[in-house]
Short mmCIF file of C-alpha atoms in Angstrom, two decimals:
data_model
loop_
_atom_site.label_atom_id
_atom_site.label_comp_id
_atom_site.label_asym_id
_atom_site.label_seq_id
_atom_site.Cartn_x
_atom_site.Cartn_y
_atom_site.Cartn_z
CA UNK O 19 149.04 26.47 -111.13
CA UNK O 20 150.64 28.69 -113.75
CA UNK O 21 150.47 31.63 -111.34
CA UNK O 22 152.14 29.56 -108.63
CA UNK O 23 155.07 28.71 -110.88
CA UNK O 24 155.34 32.35 -112.02
CA UNK O 25 155.32 33.73 -108.48
CA UNK O 26 157.85 31.19 -107.23
CA UNK O 27 160.20 32.23 -110.04
CA UNK O 28 159.82 35.89 -108.99
CA UNK O 29 160.89 35.15 -105.42
CA UNK O 30 164.62 35.63 -105.21
CA UNK O 31 166.93 34.09 -102.62
CA UNK O 32 169.38 36.23 -100.60
CA UNK O 33 172.11 33.74 -99.75
CA UNK O 34 174.54 34.25 -96.87
CA UNK O 35 178.18 33.23 -97.29
CA UNK O 36 180.98 31.84 -95.11
CA UNK O 37 178.50 30.04 -92.86
CA UNK O 38 180.23 26.62 -92.51
CA UNK O 39 177.59 24.46 -94.16
CA UNK O 40 179.72 21.31 -93.97
CA UNK O 41 176.88 19.70 -92.00
CA UNK O 42 173.22 20.38 -92.82
CA UNK O 43 170.11 18.99 -91.16
CA UNK O 44 166.73 18.89 -92.93
CA UNK O 45 164.82 17.36 -90.02
CA UNK O 46 161.82 19.15 -88.56
CA UNK O 47 158.65 18.32 -86.63
CA UNK O 48 154.98 18.80 -87.48
CA UNK O 49 152.40 18.53 -84.71
CA UNK O 50 155.17 17.20 -82.49
CA UNK O 51 156.28 14.34 -84.75
CA UNK O 52 159.77 14.42 -86.23
CA UNK O 53 160.08 13.96 -89.99
CA UNK O 54 163.18 13.70 -92.13
CA UNK O 55 162.46 16.86 -94.12
CA UNK O 56 159.65 19.43 -94.46
CA UNK O 57 158.21 17.73 -97.56
CA UNK O 58 155.04 15.63 -97.31
CA UNK O 59 152.64 13.85 -99.63
CA UNK O 60 149.41 15.75 -100.29
CA UNK O 61 146.12 13.87 -100.56
CA UNK O 62 145.55 12.80 -104.17
CA UNK O 63 142.94 10.36 -105.37
CA UNK O 64 143.03 7.12 -107.35
CA UNK O 65 146.68 6.05 -107.11
CA UNK O 66 145.79 2.68 -108.64
CA UNK O 67 145.29 4.53 -111.92
CA UNK O 68 149.06 5.04 -111.93
CA UNK O 69 150.32 1.78 -110.39
CA UNK O 70 148.64 -1.53 -109.47
CA UNK O 71 149.39 -1.27 -105.72
CA UNK O 72 148.41 2.38 -105.71
CA UNK O 73 148.32 3.98 -102.29
CA UNK O 74 150.04 1.00 -100.70
CA UNK O 75 153.17 1.76 -102.72
CA UNK O 76 152.86 5.45 -101.81
CA UNK O 77 152.56 4.60 -98.12
CA UNK O 78 155.61 2.33 -98.20
CA UNK O 79 157.72 5.03 -99.85
CA UNK O 80 156.63 7.61 -97.26
CA UNK O 81 157.41 5.20 -94.42
CA UNK O 82 160.89 4.44 -95.80
CA UNK O 83 161.81 8.12 -96.06
CA UNK O 84 160.00 9.16 -92.85
CA UNK O 85 157.76 11.83 -94.35
CA UNK O 86 154.10 12.57 -93.70
CA UNK O 87 151.58 10.93 -96.04
CA UNK O 88 148.08 12.42 -96.14
CA UNK O 89 145.85 9.61 -97.38
CA UNK O 90 142.92 10.69 -99.55
CA UNK O 91 139.32 9.82 -98.82
CA UNK O 92 139.18 8.95 -102.53
CA UNK O 93 141.87 6.27 -102.34
CA UNK O 94 141.70 3.17 -104.50
CA UNK O 95 143.15 1.23 -101.56
CA UNK O 96 141.33 1.24 -98.23
CA UNK O 97 142.78 2.86 -95.12
CA UNK O 98 143.17 -0.64 -93.70
CA UNK O 99 145.23 -1.74 -96.71
CA UNK O 100 147.38 1.38 -96.45
CA UNK O 101 148.17 0.73 -92.78
CA UNK O 102 148.91 -2.95 -93.43
CA UNK O 103 151.32 -1.99 -96.22
CA UNK O 104 153.25 0.51 -94.06
CA UNK O 105 152.42 -0.13 -90.40
CA UNK O 106 155.04 2.26 -89.03
CA UNK O 107 154.33 5.17 -91.35
CA UNK O 108 153.36 8.66 -90.19
CA UNK O 109 149.92 9.30 -91.68
CA UNK O 110 147.19 11.90 -91.64
CA UNK O 111 143.76 11.40 -93.24
CA UNK O 112 142.02 13.80 -95.59
CA UNK O 113 138.33 14.12 -94.70
CA UNK O 114 135.29 15.60 -96.41
CA UNK O 115 131.94 16.27 -94.76
CA UNK O 116 129.01 14.58 -96.46
CA UNK O 117 125.29 15.25 -96.45
CA UNK O 118 125.03 11.97 -94.57
CA UNK O 119 127.16 12.83 -91.57
CA UNK O 120 127.38 9.15 -90.66
CA UNK O 121 129.70 8.60 -93.64
CA UNK O 122 132.18 11.15 -92.29
CA UNK O 123 131.78 9.93 -88.72
CA UNK O 124 132.49 6.32 -89.68
CA UNK O 125 135.66 7.34 -91.52
CA UNK O 126 136.85 9.32 -88.49
CA UNK O 127 136.30 6.30 -86.22
CA UNK O 128 138.14 4.00 -88.62
CA UNK O 129 141.23 6.13 -89.10
CA UNK O 130 141.53 6.99 -85.42
CA UNK O 131 141.43 3.28 -84.54
CA UNK O 132 144.07 2.60 -87.23
CA UNK O 133 146.55 5.06 -85.76
CA UNK O 134 146.30 7.98 -88.16
CA UNK O 135 147.68 11.05 -86.39
CA UNK O 136 145.48 13.89 -87.65
CA UNK O 137 142.45 14.75 -89.76
CA UNK O 138 142.89 17.08 -92.72
CA UNK O 139 139.45 18.56 -93.33
CA UNK O 140 139.18 19.76 -96.92
CA UNK O 141 136.87 22.79 -97.00
CA UNK O 142 137.17 24.18 -100.54
CA UNK O 143 134.79 21.75 -102.27
CA UNK O 144 131.20 22.64 -101.30
CA UNK O 145 130.69 21.90 -104.99
CA UNK O 146 133.08 20.33 -107.47
CA UNK O 147 134.67 23.00 -109.64
CA UNK O 148 134.42 22.91 -113.43
CA UNK O 149 137.43 20.73 -114.14
CA UNK O 150 137.83 21.24 -117.85
CA UNK O 151 140.54 18.64 -118.34
CA UNK O 152 138.31 15.95 -116.84
CA UNK O 153 135.38 17.12 -118.97
CA UNK O 154 137.50 17.19 -122.13
CA UNK O 155 138.89 13.71 -121.41
CA UNK O 156 135.48 12.37 -120.33
CA UNK O 157 137.18 11.08 -117.19
CA UNK O 158 135.51 8.21 -115.37
CA UNK O 159 136.97 5.88 -112.78
CA UNK O 160 137.49 2.57 -114.63
CA UNK O 161 135.03 -0.15 -113.57
CA UNK O 162 137.78 -2.34 -112.07
CA UNK O 163 138.70 0.42 -109.58
CA UNK O 164 136.62 1.61 -106.64
CA UNK O 165 136.80 4.26 -103.95
CA UNK O 166 137.74 1.58 -101.47
CA UNK O 167 136.92 3.54 -98.31
CA UNK O 168 133.26 3.45 -99.39
CA UNK O 169 133.24 -0.15 -100.57
CA UNK O 170 129.71 -1.52 -100.26
CA UNK O 171 128.25 1.80 -99.09
CA UNK O 172 126.70 2.87 -102.38
CA UNK O 173 125.87 -0.53 -103.87
CA UNK O 174 122.88 -0.43 -106.15
CA UNK O 175 123.19 3.30 -106.82
CA UNK O 176 122.22 4.04 -110.43
CA UNK O 177 122.30 7.85 -110.56
CA UNK O 178 124.98 10.27 -111.75
CA UNK O 179 128.51 9.54 -110.58
CA UNK O 180 131.09 12.06 -109.34
CA UNK O 181 134.63 10.66 -109.04
CA UNK O 182 133.50 7.23 -107.95
CA UNK O 183 130.72 8.21 -105.53
CA UNK O 184 127.15 9.36 -106.18
CA UNK O 185 126.78 12.99 -107.25
CA UNK O 186 125.69 15.48 -104.58
CA UNK O 187 127.20 13.40 -101.77
CA UNK O 188 129.33 16.29 -100.45
CA UNK O 189 127.48 18.76 -98.23
CA UNK O 190 127.51 22.36 -99.52
CA UNK O 191 126.05 23.61 -96.22
CA UNK O 192 129.23 22.98 -94.23
CA UNK O 193 130.20 25.88 -91.98
CA UNK O 194 132.42 26.70 -89.04
CA UNK O 195 129.82 25.02 -86.80
CA UNK O 196 130.92 21.69 -88.26
CA UNK O 197 134.39 22.14 -86.75
CA UNK O 198 132.79 21.86 -83.31
CA UNK O 199 130.87 18.77 -84.43
CA UNK O 200 134.06 17.18 -85.72
CA UNK O 201 135.95 18.02 -82.52
CA UNK O 202 133.20 16.28 -80.54
CA UNK O 203 133.88 13.03 -82.45
CA UNK O 204 137.61 12.66 -82.03
CA UNK O 205 140.73 13.47 -80.07
CA UNK O 206 142.77 13.71 -83.27
CA UNK O 207 144.18 17.12 -84.22
CA UNK O 208 142.18 18.86 -86.94
CA UNK O 209 143.91 20.62 -89.83
CA UNK O 210 141.89 22.68 -92.29
CA UNK O 211 142.93 22.41 -95.92
CA UNK O 212 141.84 25.05 -98.41
CA UNK O 213 142.38 28.35 -96.54
CA UNK O 214 143.55 31.31 -98.66
CA UNK O 215 142.77 34.42 -96.58
CA UNK O 216 143.81 35.90 -93.25
CA UNK O 217 140.15 36.25 -92.29
CA UNK O 218 139.57 32.50 -92.52
CA UNK O 219 142.92 31.82 -90.87
CA UNK O 220 141.83 33.85 -87.85
CA UNK O 221 138.53 31.97 -87.74
CA UNK O 222 140.41 28.68 -87.87
CA UNK O 223 142.39 29.68 -84.79
CA UNK O 224 139.20 30.78 -83.01
CA UNK O 225 137.60 27.41 -83.72
CA UNK O 226 140.43 25.46 -82.16
CA UNK O 227 142.07 23.71 -85.09
CA UNK O 228 145.72 22.74 -84.91
CA UNK O 229 146.84 23.59 -88.43
CA UNK O 230 146.07 25.11 -91.82
CA UNK O 231 147.05 23.91 -95.28
CA UNK O 232 147.19 26.93 -97.56
CA UNK O 233 145.74 25.29 -100.65
CA UNK O 234 143.66 25.97 -103.75
CA UNK O 235 143.04 22.28 -104.50
CA UNK O 236 145.76 22.10 -107.11
CA UNK O 237 144.17 24.97 -109.04
CA UNK O 238 141.16 22.81 -109.93
CA UNK O 239 138.34 24.50 -108.03
CA UNK O 240 138.01 28.26 -108.64
CA UNK O 241 139.53 30.01 -111.63
CA UNK O 242 141.25 33.27 -110.76
CA UNK O 243 141.84 32.62 -107.07
CA UNK O 244 145.13 33.26 -105.31
CA UNK O 245 148.21 31.23 -105.90
CA UNK O 246 148.96 29.63 -102.56
CA UNK O 247 152.42 31.21 -102.27
CA UNK O 248 150.74 34.64 -102.63
CA UNK O 249 148.38 33.81 -99.75
CA UNK O 250 150.98 32.30 -97.44
CA UNK O 251 152.52 35.37 -95.79
CA UNK O 252 149.24 36.99 -94.73
CA UNK O 253 148.06 33.71 -93.21
CA UNK O 254 151.32 33.18 -91.33
CA UNK O 255 151.09 36.76 -90.03
CA UNK O 256 147.45 36.27 -89.01
CA UNK O 257 147.98 33.12 -86.94
CA UNK O 258 151.14 34.48 -85.24
CA UNK O 259 152.49 31.04 -84.42
CA UNK O 260 149.37 29.87 -82.58
CA UNK O 261 148.88 27.01 -85.04
CA UNK O 262 151.05 25.45 -87.72
CA UNK O 263 150.78 26.54 -91.35
CA UNK O 264 151.55 24.30 -94.33
CA UNK O 265 151.25 24.84 -98.08
CA UNK O 266 150.63 22.82 -101.23
CA UNK O 267 150.25 23.52 -104.94
CA UNK O 268 152.97 23.78 -107.54
CA UNK O 269 156.02 22.93 -105.44
CA UNK O 270 158.44 21.38 -107.93
CA UNK O 271 162.03 22.04 -106.80
CA UNK O 272 164.10 22.11 -103.65
CA UNK O 273 164.43 25.88 -103.88
CA UNK O 274 160.61 26.11 -104.01
CA UNK O 275 160.55 24.30 -100.68
CA UNK O 276 163.14 26.69 -99.26
CA UNK O 277 161.17 29.74 -100.40
CA UNK O 278 157.93 28.44 -98.87
CA UNK O 279 159.64 27.80 -95.55
CA UNK O 280 161.26 31.24 -95.63
CA UNK O 281 157.76 32.74 -95.98
CA UNK O 282 156.57 30.86 -92.91
CA UNK O 283 155.35 27.42 -93.97
CA UNK O 284 156.19 24.63 -91.55
CA UNK O 285 156.03 21.96 -94.27
CA UNK O 286 155.11 21.71 -97.97
CA UNK O 287 152.97 18.99 -99.49
CA UNK O 288 153.25 17.74 -103.07
CA UNK O 289 150.58 15.98 -105.10
CA UNK O 290 151.03 15.55 -108.84
CA UNK O 291 154.75 14.65 -108.69
CA UNK O 292 153.92 11.72 -106.42
CA UNK O 293 151.54 10.33 -109.03
CA UNK O 294 154.19 10.85 -111.71
CA UNK O 295 156.62 8.84 -109.59
CA UNK O 296 154.05 6.08 -109.16
CA UNK O 297 153.42 5.92 -112.89
CA UNK O 298 157.16 5.67 -113.52
CA UNK O 299 158.04 2.87 -111.09
CA UNK O 300 155.61 2.49 -108.19
CA UNK O 301 157.12 2.67 -104.71
CA UNK O 302 160.61 3.15 -106.14
CA UNK O 303 159.37 6.03 -108.28
CA UNK O 304 157.76 7.78 -105.32
CA UNK O 305 160.93 7.35 -103.29
CA UNK O 306 162.85 8.80 -106.23
CA UNK O 307 160.66 11.89 -106.44
CA UNK O 308 160.92 12.51 -102.71
CA UNK O 309 164.66 11.91 -102.70
CA UNK O 310 165.25 14.32 -105.60
CA UNK O 311 163.30 17.06 -103.81
CA UNK O 312 165.01 16.38 -100.49
CA UNK O 313 168.48 16.45 -102.06
CA UNK O 314 167.68 19.66 -103.93
CA UNK O 315 166.30 21.21 -100.74
CA UNK O 316 169.40 20.28 -98.76
CA UNK O 317 171.63 21.76 -101.47
CA UNK O 318 169.54 24.95 -101.67
CA UNK O 319 169.78 25.30 -97.89
CA UNK O 320 173.56 24.92 -97.93
CA UNK O 321 174.07 27.32 -100.84
CA UNK O 322 171.90 29.86 -99.00
CA UNK O 323 173.91 29.51 -95.81
CA UNK O 324 171.29 27.61 -93.80
CA UNK O 325 172.54 24.70 -91.71
CA UNK O 326 169.18 23.67 -90.29
CA UNK O 327 165.49 24.48 -90.55
CA UNK O 328 165.57 27.04 -87.73
CA UNK O 329 167.94 29.24 -89.76
CA UNK O 330 165.43 29.65 -92.60
CA UNK O 331 163.51 32.94 -92.27
CA UNK O 332 162.11 35.84 -94.29
CA UNK O 333 165.46 37.55 -94.55
CA UNK O 334 166.35 34.82 -97.03
CA UNK O 335 163.87 36.01 -99.71
CA UNK O 336 162.77 39.06 -101.60
CA UNK O 337 160.28 39.53 -104.42
CA UNK O 338 161.77 40.50 -107.76
CA UNK O 339 160.47 43.71 -109.33
CA UNK O 340 160.80 42.22 -112.83
#
């Protein structure tokens, strides 16, 4: 995370002048669906820790502002509750593959029936990384909260717990073969989250996925790995427009969004700031966070001479030598 912030500060903008930016348009489309701006909500767990309505408030804010919300498997509201709260929202679903494939299969069937528009397969957690903050804080999901998408599934389990589900539930044997298995289950587009290299980006294209989220899981999995903004350009170059590329991790300002788009991202996704907004004032707080970023992005576009998303390209940025 610190690397991401450092690298973003090193990227300098090359603004163009006298471009008539009296009208600017932040709209774009991802997987064929129009959104109000290229800023979405990344999958983050346990929103009810921050606000009583949790993910329902998040979903309502996303619906109001017409941005993409990627609901987490580890939500403290069920996918059914999320859809009821914001029936017209544009939603994707973050999926893990479990040792018991039936768990993953049942989730896929549920979200497809509920109208989710894509699956975001998270591939960078064959094992949970050593999350020192959680260890130091002795983090446990409070007993009054549950991972609602698995309600009733693990009743009676008495063994070690890992973020609200039994330990060793995730399958460390997942491989590219599982992409074919997942494609056999659903007609939904499949997006792979957690890619950091051109080699894996090329394999993703070969295996028929529709998108990549360049992600390092918020910096919580592997110490010393690439900041996502450092990995972005090589992945964009590798896929050559055959599939869409998105990015998450450390985006905090409108100019950060502009820089990511200039380097080839189709959309950015934010995680922690959404939870901060929830903790501040629920749905209103999430709307506030998204509105601040959108307004900053629009202003950064205008001051750089970009009137719409199509005018943002690599000529807009250069890396500082300092």
